[in-house]
Amino acid sequence: MDKLIKQARAGFARAFGGIPDGYWAAPGRINVLGEHTDYNAGFVLPYAIPFYTVAAASRSKSPTWQVWSQATGETVTFGPGRVREQLPRSQAVSGWAAYVAGVVWALKHMTGVSIGGARIALASNVPLGAGLSSSAALSVSVLSALCDLYDIKLDDERKVLITQFAENEYVGAPTGILDQTASIRSQPGTALFMDCRSQVVEALPFPLEETGLEMIVVDTRSPHRHSDGEYADRREDCELAAEHLGVDSLRDVVRGQLLSLPDLLMKRRVRHVVTENQRTLTAANRLRDGERDLRFLGELMLESHLSLMADFEVTIPQLDHTVNAALRGGAWGARMTGGGFGGSVICLVNRENREAMCDEIRFQAHQRGYNEPRFYSAVPSRGAHRVG
């Protein structure tokens, strides 16, 4: 964190001059179970990882927002005209800065508060394009900064909805609320069990270290983009199925109703959501009951991946081969995490088997001509907070 703060401070001085009023951090996340269930009002089990975006920010005397990014070295400036209601897509801020403009726009749209300008420098070590929610980390860090700078009091639930709305409606990425919730509400040493319909969150003990286990993130370096058509297609599939079954969301479907669906594709999509919700509930119940040996999650994680592969069709061969290599290398379980179509795999493994597993994954990637994977240890970490 100290390094990120230093980088954000240096970037602020280089782009704008002077010293920022403060620093705000927001993390990326992994999702242990509950994939593509959030926008179906279902259940999820994510937690924040120790990789953050830091926003160094100050109020501005002018009614404009200036944003610098360490990732690109670029400074983007936009004014009120590009965050007004009913803005044509062609006039909206684009690229990475759209997430910042989207937060400003969503704040006004959902609270009626028109905030003043700001200067913001962003530094991040959340891997980009890895399915670890770097976009939510960016959005949440900016929202945290703007709320403090302009003394806007929002509860966590409201912050989640504002950042989700910014991504959905301004950026055009049809995400659910999982990413933002994990980035805002996570606590060290716990996983968040969330009911996405009610937004009720329960912090459940997740004792990785004391049981000699590690959760390893394997960034396959096969980038994904949530705004691509495939993700939106899956969401539309779910909405059409819910409409056909006469329910508000697929969270309300039971297995027996699958028989009434008109085609096999729709049955498979719904079956994934129904069974994924059940897997997530099973894991949450065992954690709530005090289960300390987390190896039980391995089987549920693998079942989840197979369902995402066969029924929901959001994996790619690189993800599937990585899961198989992790199992051969000694992992208790592995699965893709994030929206799919690239990104990362999470692996639950004994600490002493970590290197052997990583070596097997590297070897298999090399054999198939894939990019060299990157490995990160993912301990449950703190959510968004001011760091200076």
CSV table of C-alpha atoms in Angstrom, one decimal:
chain,number,residue,atom,x,y,z
A,1,MET,CA,0.0,0.0,0.0
A,2,ASP,CA,2.8,2.4,0.8
A,3,LYS,CA,4.2,1.9,-2.7
A,4,LEU,CA,0.9,2.6,-4.3
A,5,ILE,CA,0.4,5.8,-2.2
A,6,LYS,CA,3.8,6.9,-3.2
A,7,GLN,CA,3.1,6.3,-6.9
A,8,ALA,CA,-0.3,8.1,-6.7
A,9,ARG,CA,1.4,11.0,-5.0
A,10,ALA,CA,4.1,11.3,-7.6
A,11,GLY,CA,1.6,11.0,-10.4
A,12,PHE,CA,-0.6,13.7,-8.8
A,13,ALA,CA,2.5,16.1,-8.5
A,14,ARG,CA,3.5,15.3,-12.1
A,15,ALA,CA,0.1,15.8,-13.6
A,16,PHE,CA,-1.3,18.6,-11.5
A,17,GLY,CA,1.4,19.9,-9.2
A,18,GLY,CA,1.1,20.1,-5.4
A,19,ILE,CA,0.0,17.6,-2.9
A,20,PRO,CA,-3.5,15.8,-2.9
A,21,ASP,CA,-6.0,16.3,-0.1
A,22,GLY,CA,-6.1,12.6,0.6
A,23,TYR,CA,-5.7,9.0,-0.6
A,24,TRP,CA,-8.4,6.4,-1.0
A,25,ALA,CA,-8.0,2.7,-1.8
A,26,ALA,CA,-10.3,0.0,-3.2
A,27,PRO,CA,-9.5,-3.6,-3.8
A,28,GLY,CA,-10.0,-6.1,-6.6
A,29,ARG,CA,-11.8,-9.4,-5.7
A,30,ILE,CA,-12.1,-13.1,-6.4
A,31,ASN,CA,-15.4,-15.0,-6.2
A,32,VAL,CA,-15.1,-18.4,-4.5
A,33,LEU,CA,-18.5,-19.5,-5.7
A,34,GLY,CA,-21.6,-17.9,-7.2
A,35,GLU,CA,-20.7,-17.0,-10.8
A,36,HIS,CA,-23.3,-15.3,-13.0
A,37,THR,CA,-25.8,-15.5,-10.2
A,38,ASP,CA,-25.6,-11.9,-9.0
A,39,TYR,CA,-27.7,-10.4,-11.9
A,40,ASN,CA,-30.1,-13.3,-11.4
A,41,ALA,CA,-30.8,-12.1,-7.8
A,42,GLY,CA,-29.0,-15.1,-6.4
A,43,PHE,CA,-26.2,-15.8,-4.0
A,44,VAL,CA,-22.4,-15.1,-4.2
A,45,LEU,CA,-19.4,-15.8,-2.0
A,46,PRO,CA,-16.6,-13.3,-2.9
A,47,TYR,CA,-13.8,-11.6,-1.0
A,48,ALA,CA,-11.4,-8.8,-1.6
A,49,ILE,CA,-7.8,-9.6,-2.5
A,50,PRO,CA,-4.7,-7.6,-1.4
A,51,PHE,CA,-4.4,-5.7,-4.7
A,52,TYR,CA,-5.7,-2.1,-4.7
A,53,THR,CA,-6.4,1.0,-6.8
A,54,VAL,CA,-5.4,4.1,-4.9
A,55,ALA,CA,-6.9,7.5,-5.8
A,56,ALA,CA,-4.9,10.6,-4.8
A,57,ALA,CA,-7.5,13.4,-5.1
A,58,SER,CA,-8.2,17.0,-4.4
A,59,ARG,CA,-11.1,19.4,-4.9
A,60,SER,CA,-10.7,21.7,-7.9
A,61,LYS,CA,-11.8,25.3,-8.2
A,62,SER,CA,-12.9,24.8,-11.7
A,63,PRO,CA,-16.1,22.7,-12.6
A,64,THR,CA,-14.1,20.1,-14.4
A,65,TRP,CA,-12.6,16.7,-13.5
A,66,GLN,CA,-9.0,15.9,-14.4
A,67,VAL,CA,-7.8,12.3,-14.1
A,68,TRP,CA,-4.4,10.9,-14.5
A,69,SER,CA,-3.7,7.1,-14.8
A,70,GLN,CA,-0.4,5.4,-13.9
A,71,ALA,CA,-1.3,2.6,-16.3
A,72,THR,CA,-1.3,4.8,-19.4
A,73,GLY,CA,0.4,8.0,-18.2
A,74,GLU,CA,-2.5,9.8,-19.7
A,75,THR,CA,-4.5,12.7,-18.3
A,76,VAL,CA,-8.1,13.0,-19.3
A,77,THR,CA,-10.2,16.2,-18.6
A,78,PHE,CA,-14.0,16.4,-18.9
A,79,GLY,CA,-16.6,18.9,-17.8
A,80,PRO,CA,-20.3,18.9,-16.8
A,81,GLY,CA,-21.4,18.7,-20.4
A,82,ARG,CA,-20.0,15.1,-20.7
A,83,VAL,CA,-21.8,13.9,-17.6
A,84,ARG,CA,-25.2,15.3,-18.2
A,85,GLU,CA,-28.5,13.3,-18.4
A,86,GLN,CA,-29.5,11.7,-21.7
A,87,LEU,CA,-26.0,12.2,-23.1
A,88,PRO,CA,-25.5,10.6,-26.5
A,89,ARG,CA,-23.0,7.7,-26.4
A,90,SER,CA,-20.8,9.4,-29.0
A,91,GLN,CA,-20.3,12.4,-26.6
A,92,ALA,CA,-19.5,10.3,-23.5
A,93,VAL,CA,-16.1,9.9,-22.0
A,94,SER,CA,-14.5,6.7,-23.3
A,95,GLY,CA,-11.8,4.3,-22.3
A,96,TRP,CA,-10.6,3.9,-18.7
A,97,ALA,CA,-11.7,7.4,-17.9
A,98,ALA,CA,-15.3,6.5,-18.6
A,99,TYR,CA,-15.4,4.7,-15.2
A,100,VAL,CA,-14.5,8.0,-13.5
A,101,ALA,CA,-17.0,10.0,-15.5
A,102,GLY,CA,-19.6,7.3,-14.9
A,103,VAL,CA,-19.2,7.7,-11.1
A,104,VAL,CA,-19.7,11.5,-11.4
A,105,TRP,CA,-22.7,11.0,-13.6
A,106,ALA,CA,-24.2,8.3,-11.4
A,107,LEU,CA,-23.7,10.3,-8.2
A,108,LYS,CA,-25.8,13.1,-9.6
A,109,HIS,CA,-28.4,10.8,-11.2
A,110,MET,CA,-29.0,8.7,-8.1
A,111,THR,CA,-28.6,11.3,-5.3
A,112,GLY,CA,-29.4,14.6,-7.0
A,113,VAL,CA,-26.1,16.0,-5.7
A,114,SER,CA,-24.0,18.0,-8.2
A,115,ILE,CA,-20.4,17.7,-7.0
A,116,GLY,CA,-17.7,20.2,-7.9
A,117,GLY,CA,-14.6,19.4,-9.9
A,118,ALA,CA,-11.7,17.3,-8.8
A,119,ARG,CA,-8.1,16.3,-9.7
A,120,ILE,CA,-7.5,12.6,-9.3
A,121,ALA,CA,-4.4,10.5,-9.9
A,122,LEU,CA,-4.8,6.7,-10.0
A,123,ALA,CA,-2.2,4.1,-9.2
A,124,SER,CA,-3.1,0.4,-9.2
A,125,ASN,CA,-1.6,-3.1,-8.8
A,126,VAL,CA,-4.9,-4.9,-9.6
A,127,PRO,CA,-4.0,-7.0,-12.6
A,128,LEU,CA,-5.8,-5.6,-15.7
A,129,GLY,CA,-7.9,-7.9,-17.9
A,130,ALA,CA,-7.6,-10.8,-15.4
A,131,GLY,CA,-11.2,-11.0,-14.2
A,132,LEU,CA,-10.2,-9.6,-10.8
A,133,SER,CA,-12.5,-6.6,-11.0
A,134,SER,CA,-9.9,-3.8,-11.7
A,135,SER,CA,-12.8,-1.7,-13.0
A,136,ALA,CA,-14.8,-1.9,-9.7
A,137,ALA,CA,-11.6,-1.1,-7.8
A,138,LEU,CA,-11.2,2.0,-10.0
A,139,SER,CA,-14.8,3.1,-9.7
A,140,VAL,CA,-15.0,2.5,-5.9
A,141,SER,CA,-11.8,4.3,-5.2
A,142,VAL,CA,-13.0,7.4,-7.1
A,143,LEU,CA,-16.4,7.3,-5.4
A,144,SER,CA,-14.8,7.1,-2.0
A,145,ALA,CA,-12.6,10.1,-2.8
A,146,LEU,CA,-15.4,12.2,-4.2
A,147,CYS,CA,-17.7,11.4,-1.2
A,148,ASP,CA,-15.1,12.5,1.3
A,149,LEU,CA,-14.0,15.5,-0.6
A,150,TYR,CA,-17.5,16.8,-0.9
A,151,ASP,CA,-18.9,15.4,2.4
A,152,ILE,CA,-21.5,13.2,0.8
A,153,LYS,CA,-22.8,10.7,3.3
A,154,LEU,CA,-23.8,7.4,1.6
A,155,ASP,CA,-24.2,3.9,3.2
A,156,ASP,CA,-22.5,0.9,1.7
A,157,GLU,CA,-25.6,-0.3,-0.1
A,158,ARG,CA,-26.0,3.0,-1.9
A,159,LYS,CA,-22.3,3.1,-2.9
A,160,VAL,CA,-22.7,-0.3,-4.4
A,161,LEU,CA,-25.7,0.7,-6.5
A,162,ILE,CA,-24.1,4.0,-7.6
A,163,THR,CA,-20.9,2.3,-8.9
A,164,GLN,CA,-22.9,-0.5,-10.5
A,165,PHE,CA,-25.1,2.0,-12.2
A,166,ALA,CA,-22.1,3.9,-13.5
A,167,GLU,CA,-20.7,0.7,-15.1
A,168,ASN,CA,-24.0,-0.4,-16.5
A,169,GLU,CA,-25.4,2.8,-17.8
A,170,TYR,CA,-22.5,5.1,-18.5
A,171,VAL,CA,-19.7,2.6,-19.4
A,172,GLY,CA,-22.1,0.0,-20.9
A,173,ALA,CA,-20.8,-3.0,-19.0
A,174,PRO,CA,-23.7,-5.1,-17.9
A,175,THR,CA,-22.3,-6.2,-14.5
A,176,GLY,CA,-24.2,-7.3,-11.4
A,177,ILE,CA,-23.4,-6.1,-7.9
A,178,LEU,CA,-20.9,-8.7,-6.9
A,179,ASP,CA,-17.8,-6.8,-7.8
A,180,GLN,CA,-18.7,-3.5,-6.2
A,181,THR,CA,-20.0,-5.2,-3.1
A,182,ALA,CA,-16.8,-7.1,-2.5
A,183,SER,CA,-14.7,-4.0,-3.1
A,184,ILE,CA,-16.7,-1.9,-0.7
A,185,ARG,CA,-17.8,-4.3,2.1
A,186,SER,CA,-15.1,-7.0,2.4
A,187,GLN,CA,-13.3,-7.6,5.8
A,188,PRO,CA,-9.9,-9.2,6.4
A,189,GLY,CA,-10.1,-13.0,7.1
A,190,THR,CA,-13.6,-13.4,5.9
A,191,ALA,CA,-15.6,-14.2,2.7
A,192,LEU,CA,-18.8,-12.3,2.0
A,193,PHE,CA,-22.0,-14.3,1.6
A,194,MET,CA,-24.5,-12.1,-0.1
A,195,ASP,CA,-28.1,-12.3,-1.1
A,196,CYS,CA,-28.1,-10.2,-4.3
A,197,ARG,CA,-31.8,-9.6,-4.1
A,198,SER,CA,-31.9,-8.1,-0.6
A,199,GLN,CA,-28.2,-7.0,-0.6
A,200,VAL,CA,-27.9,-8.5,2.8
A,201,VAL,CA,-24.3,-9.4,3.4
A,202,GLU,CA,-22.8,-11.8,6.0
A,203,ALA,CA,-19.1,-11.9,6.8
A,204,LEU,CA,-18.2,-15.6,7.2
A,205,PRO,CA,-14.9,-16.9,8.6
A,206,PHE,CA,-12.5,-18.0,5.9
A,207,PRO,CA,-9.5,-19.4,7.8
A,208,LEU,CA,-7.1,-20.2,5.0
A,209,GLU,CA,-3.8,-19.7,6.7
A,210,GLU,CA,-4.6,-21.6,9.9
A,211,THR,CA,-5.5,-24.7,7.9
A,212,GLY,CA,-2.4,-24.7,5.8
A,213,LEU,CA,-4.2,-23.8,2.6
A,214,GLU,CA,-3.7,-21.1,0.0
A,215,MET,CA,-6.0,-19.6,-2.6
A,216,ILE,CA,-3.9,-19.0,-5.7
A,217,VAL,CA,-5.0,-16.8,-8.5
A,218,VAL,CA,-3.7,-17.8,-11.9
A,219,ASP,CA,-3.9,-15.0,-14.3
A,220,THR,CA,-3.9,-16.8,-17.6
A,221,ARG,CA,-3.2,-13.6,-19.5
A,222,SER,CA,-6.1,-14.2,-21.8
A,223,PRO,CA,-7.8,-10.8,-21.3
A,224,HIS,CA,-11.6,-10.5,-21.1
A,225,ARG,CA,-13.9,-7.6,-21.5
A,226,HIS,CA,-17.3,-7.5,-19.8
A,227,SER,CA,-18.7,-5.1,-22.4
A,228,ASP,CA,-18.2,-7.7,-25.1
A,229,GLY,CA,-21.4,-9.2,-26.5
A,230,GLU,CA,-21.1,-12.7,-25.0
A,231,TYR,CA,-21.5,-11.6,-21.4
A,232,ALA,CA,-24.6,-9.5,-22.4
A,233,ASP,CA,-25.9,-12.5,-24.3
A,234,ARG,CA,-25.8,-14.7,-21.2
A,235,ARG,CA,-27.7,-12.1,-19.2
A,236,GLU,CA,-30.3,-11.9,-21.9
A,237,ASP,CA,-30.6,-15.7,-22.0
A,238,CYS,CA,-31.4,-15.5,-18.2
A,239,GLU,CA,-33.9,-12.7,-18.6
A,240,LEU,CA,-35.8,-14.5,-21.3
A,241,ALA,CA,-35.9,-17.8,-19.3
A,242,ALA,CA,-37.2,-16.0,-16.3
A,243,GLU,CA,-39.9,-14.3,-18.4
A,244,HIS,CA,-40.8,-17.7,-19.9
A,245,LEU,CA,-41.1,-19.3,-16.4
A,246,GLY,CA,-43.1,-16.3,-15.0
A,247,VAL,CA,-40.6,-15.5,-12.2
A,248,ASP,CA,-38.9,-12.3,-11.3
A,249,SER,CA,-35.5,-13.9,-11.6
A,250,LEU,CA,-33.9,-17.3,-12.0
A,251,ARG,CA,-33.2,-17.2,-8.2
A,252,ASP,CA,-36.8,-18.3,-7.8
A,253,VAL,CA,-36.5,-21.4,-10.1
A,254,VAL,CA,-36.4,-25.0,-8.8
A,255,ARG,CA,-35.0,-27.9,-10.7
A,256,GLY,CA,-38.4,-29.3,-11.6
A,257,GLN,CA,-39.3,-26.2,-13.7
A,258,LEU,CA,-36.4,-27.0,-16.1
A,259,LEU,CA,-38.7,-29.5,-17.9
A,260,SER,CA,-41.0,-26.7,-19.0
A,261,LEU,CA,-38.4,-24.7,-20.8
A,262,PRO,CA,-38.7,-24.7,-24.6
A,263,ASP,CA,-35.2,-25.7,-25.7
A,264,LEU,CA,-32.0,-27.3,-24.5
A,265,LEU,CA,-29.9,-24.2,-24.5
A,266,MET,CA,-32.3,-22.4,-22.2
A,267,LYS,CA,-32.4,-25.4,-19.9
A,268,ARG,CA,-28.7,-25.4,-19.6
A,269,ARG,CA,-28.4,-21.7,-18.8
A,270,VAL,CA,-31.0,-22.0,-16.1
A,271,ARG,CA,-29.5,-25.3,-14.7
A,272,HIS,CA,-26.2,-23.5,-14.1
A,273,VAL,CA,-27.9,-20.7,-12.2
A,274,VAL,CA,-30.0,-23.1,-10.1
A,275,THR,CA,-27.1,-25.4,-9.2
A,276,GLU,CA,-24.6,-22.6,-8.7
A,277,ASN,CA,-26.9,-21.0,-6.1
A,278,GLN,CA,-27.2,-24.3,-4.3
A,279,ARG,CA,-23.4,-24.8,-4.3
A,280,THR,CA,-23.0,-21.3,-2.8
A,281,LEU,CA,-25.6,-21.9,-0.2
A,282,THR,CA,-23.9,-25.2,0.8
A,283,ALA,CA,-20.6,-23.5,1.2
A,284,ALA,CA,-22.0,-20.6,3.2
A,285,ASN,CA,-23.9,-23.0,5.5
A,286,ARG,CA,-20.8,-25.0,6.3
A,287,LEU,CA,-18.7,-21.8,6.9
A,288,ARG,CA,-21.5,-20.4,9.1
A,289,ASP,CA,-21.5,-23.7,11.1
A,290,GLY,CA,-17.9,-23.3,11.9
A,291,GLU,CA,-16.2,-25.6,9.3
A,292,ARG,CA,-12.5,-24.9,9.6
A,293,ASP,CA,-11.2,-27.4,7.0
A,294,LEU,CA,-11.7,-25.5,3.8
A,295,ARG,CA,-10.8,-28.4,1.6
A,296,PHE,CA,-14.5,-29.1,1.2
A,297,LEU,CA,-14.6,-26.1,-1.1
A,298,GLY,CA,-12.5,-27.9,-3.7
A,299,GLU,CA,-15.2,-30.2,-4.9
A,300,LEU,CA,-17.7,-27.3,-5.1
A,301,MET,CA,-15.3,-25.2,-7.0
A,302,LEU,CA,-14.7,-27.9,-9.6
A,303,GLU,CA,-18.4,-28.5,-10.0
A,304,SER,CA,-18.9,-24.8,-10.5
A,305,HIS,CA,-16.3,-24.7,-13.3
A,306,LEU,CA,-17.7,-27.7,-15.1
A,307,SER,CA,-21.1,-26.1,-15.0
A,308,LEU,CA,-19.7,-22.8,-16.3
A,309,MET,CA,-18.0,-24.8,-19.1
A,310,ALA,CA,-20.8,-27.1,-20.2
A,311,ASP,CA,-24.0,-25.3,-19.3
A,312,PHE,CA,-23.2,-21.6,-19.3
A,313,GLU,CA,-20.4,-21.8,-21.9
A,314,VAL,CA,-18.4,-18.9,-20.6
A,315,THR,CA,-15.0,-20.6,-20.3
A,316,ILE,CA,-12.3,-20.9,-23.0
A,317,PRO,CA,-9.8,-23.8,-23.5
A,318,GLN,CA,-7.1,-21.8,-21.8
A,319,LEU,CA,-9.1,-21.7,-18.6
A,320,ASP,CA,-10.2,-25.3,-18.8
A,321,HIS,CA,-6.6,-26.5,-19.3
A,322,THR,CA,-5.5,-24.4,-16.4
A,323,VAL,CA,-8.1,-26.0,-14.1
A,324,ASN,CA,-7.0,-29.5,-15.3
A,325,ALA,CA,-3.3,-28.6,-14.7
A,326,ALA,CA,-4.0,-27.3,-11.2
A,327,LEU,CA,-5.7,-30.6,-10.3
A,328,ARG,CA,-2.9,-32.6,-11.7
A,329,GLY,CA,-0.5,-30.4,-9.7
A,330,GLY,CA,-2.3,-31.2,-6.4
A,331,ALA,CA,-5.0,-28.6,-6.0
A,332,TRP,CA,-8.1,-29.6,-4.0
A,333,GLY,CA,-10.2,-27.7,-6.5
A,334,ALA,CA,-10.0,-25.0,-9.1
A,335,ARG,CA,-12.4,-22.9,-11.2
A,336,MET,CA,-12.5,-19.8,-13.4
A,337,THR,CA,-13.4,-16.6,-11.5
A,338,GLY,CA,-15.1,-13.5,-13.0
A,339,GLY,CA,-17.3,-13.1,-16.0
A,340,GLY,CA,-15.4,-15.6,-18.1
A,341,PHE,CA,-14.2,-15.6,-21.8
A,342,GLY,CA,-10.7,-15.3,-20.4
A,343,GLY,CA,-9.2,-14.0,-17.2
A,344,SER,CA,-8.2,-16.0,-14.2
A,345,VAL,CA,-8.5,-19.3,-12.4
A,346,ILE,CA,-8.5,-19.7,-8.6
A,347,CYS,CA,-7.0,-22.8,-7.1
A,348,LEU,CA,-7.3,-24.1,-3.5
A,349,VAL,CA,-4.1,-25.9,-2.6
A,350,ASN,CA,-2.0,-27.0,0.4
A,351,ARG,CA,0.7,-24.5,1.1
A,352,GLU,CA,3.4,-27.1,0.6
A,353,ASN,CA,2.0,-28.1,-2.8
A,354,ARG,CA,1.9,-24.6,-4.2
A,355,GLU,CA,5.1,-24.6,-6.1
A,356,ALA,CA,4.5,-28.1,-7.7
A,357,MET,CA,1.0,-26.9,-8.8
A,358,CYS,CA,2.3,-23.7,-10.3
A,359,ASP,CA,5.1,-25.6,-12.1
A,360,GLU,CA,2.5,-28.0,-13.6
A,361,ILE,CA,0.4,-25.0,-14.8
A,362,ARG,CA,3.4,-23.3,-16.3
A,363,PHE,CA,4.4,-26.5,-18.1
A,364,GLN,CA,1.0,-27.2,-19.5
A,365,ALA,CA,0.7,-23.5,-20.7
A,366,HIS,CA,4.1,-23.8,-22.4
A,367,GLN,CA,3.1,-27.1,-24.1
A,368,ARG,CA,0.0,-25.5,-25.6
A,369,GLY,CA,1.7,-22.2,-26.6
A,370,TYR,CA,-0.3,-20.1,-24.2
A,371,ASN,CA,1.0,-16.9,-22.5
A,372,GLU,CA,3.2,-17.4,-19.4
A,373,PRO,CA,0.7,-17.4,-16.5
A,374,ARG,CA,1.1,-15.2,-13.5
A,375,PHE,CA,0.4,-16.3,-9.9
A,376,TYR,CA,-0.9,-14.4,-6.9
A,377,SER,CA,-1.7,-15.4,-3.4
A,378,ALA,CA,-5.2,-14.2,-2.6
A,379,VAL,CA,-5.8,-13.8,1.1
A,380,PRO,CA,-9.2,-12.2,2.2
A,381,SER,CA,-8.5,-8.5,2.6
A,382,ARG,CA,-10.0,-5.2,3.7
A,383,GLY,CA,-12.5,-3.4,1.5
A,384,ALA,CA,-12.4,0.2,0.4
A,385,HIS,CA,-11.0,2.7,2.9
A,386,ARG,CA,-9.1,6.0,3.2
A,387,VAL,CA,-5.4,5.4,3.5
A,388,GLY,CA,-4.0,8.9,4.0
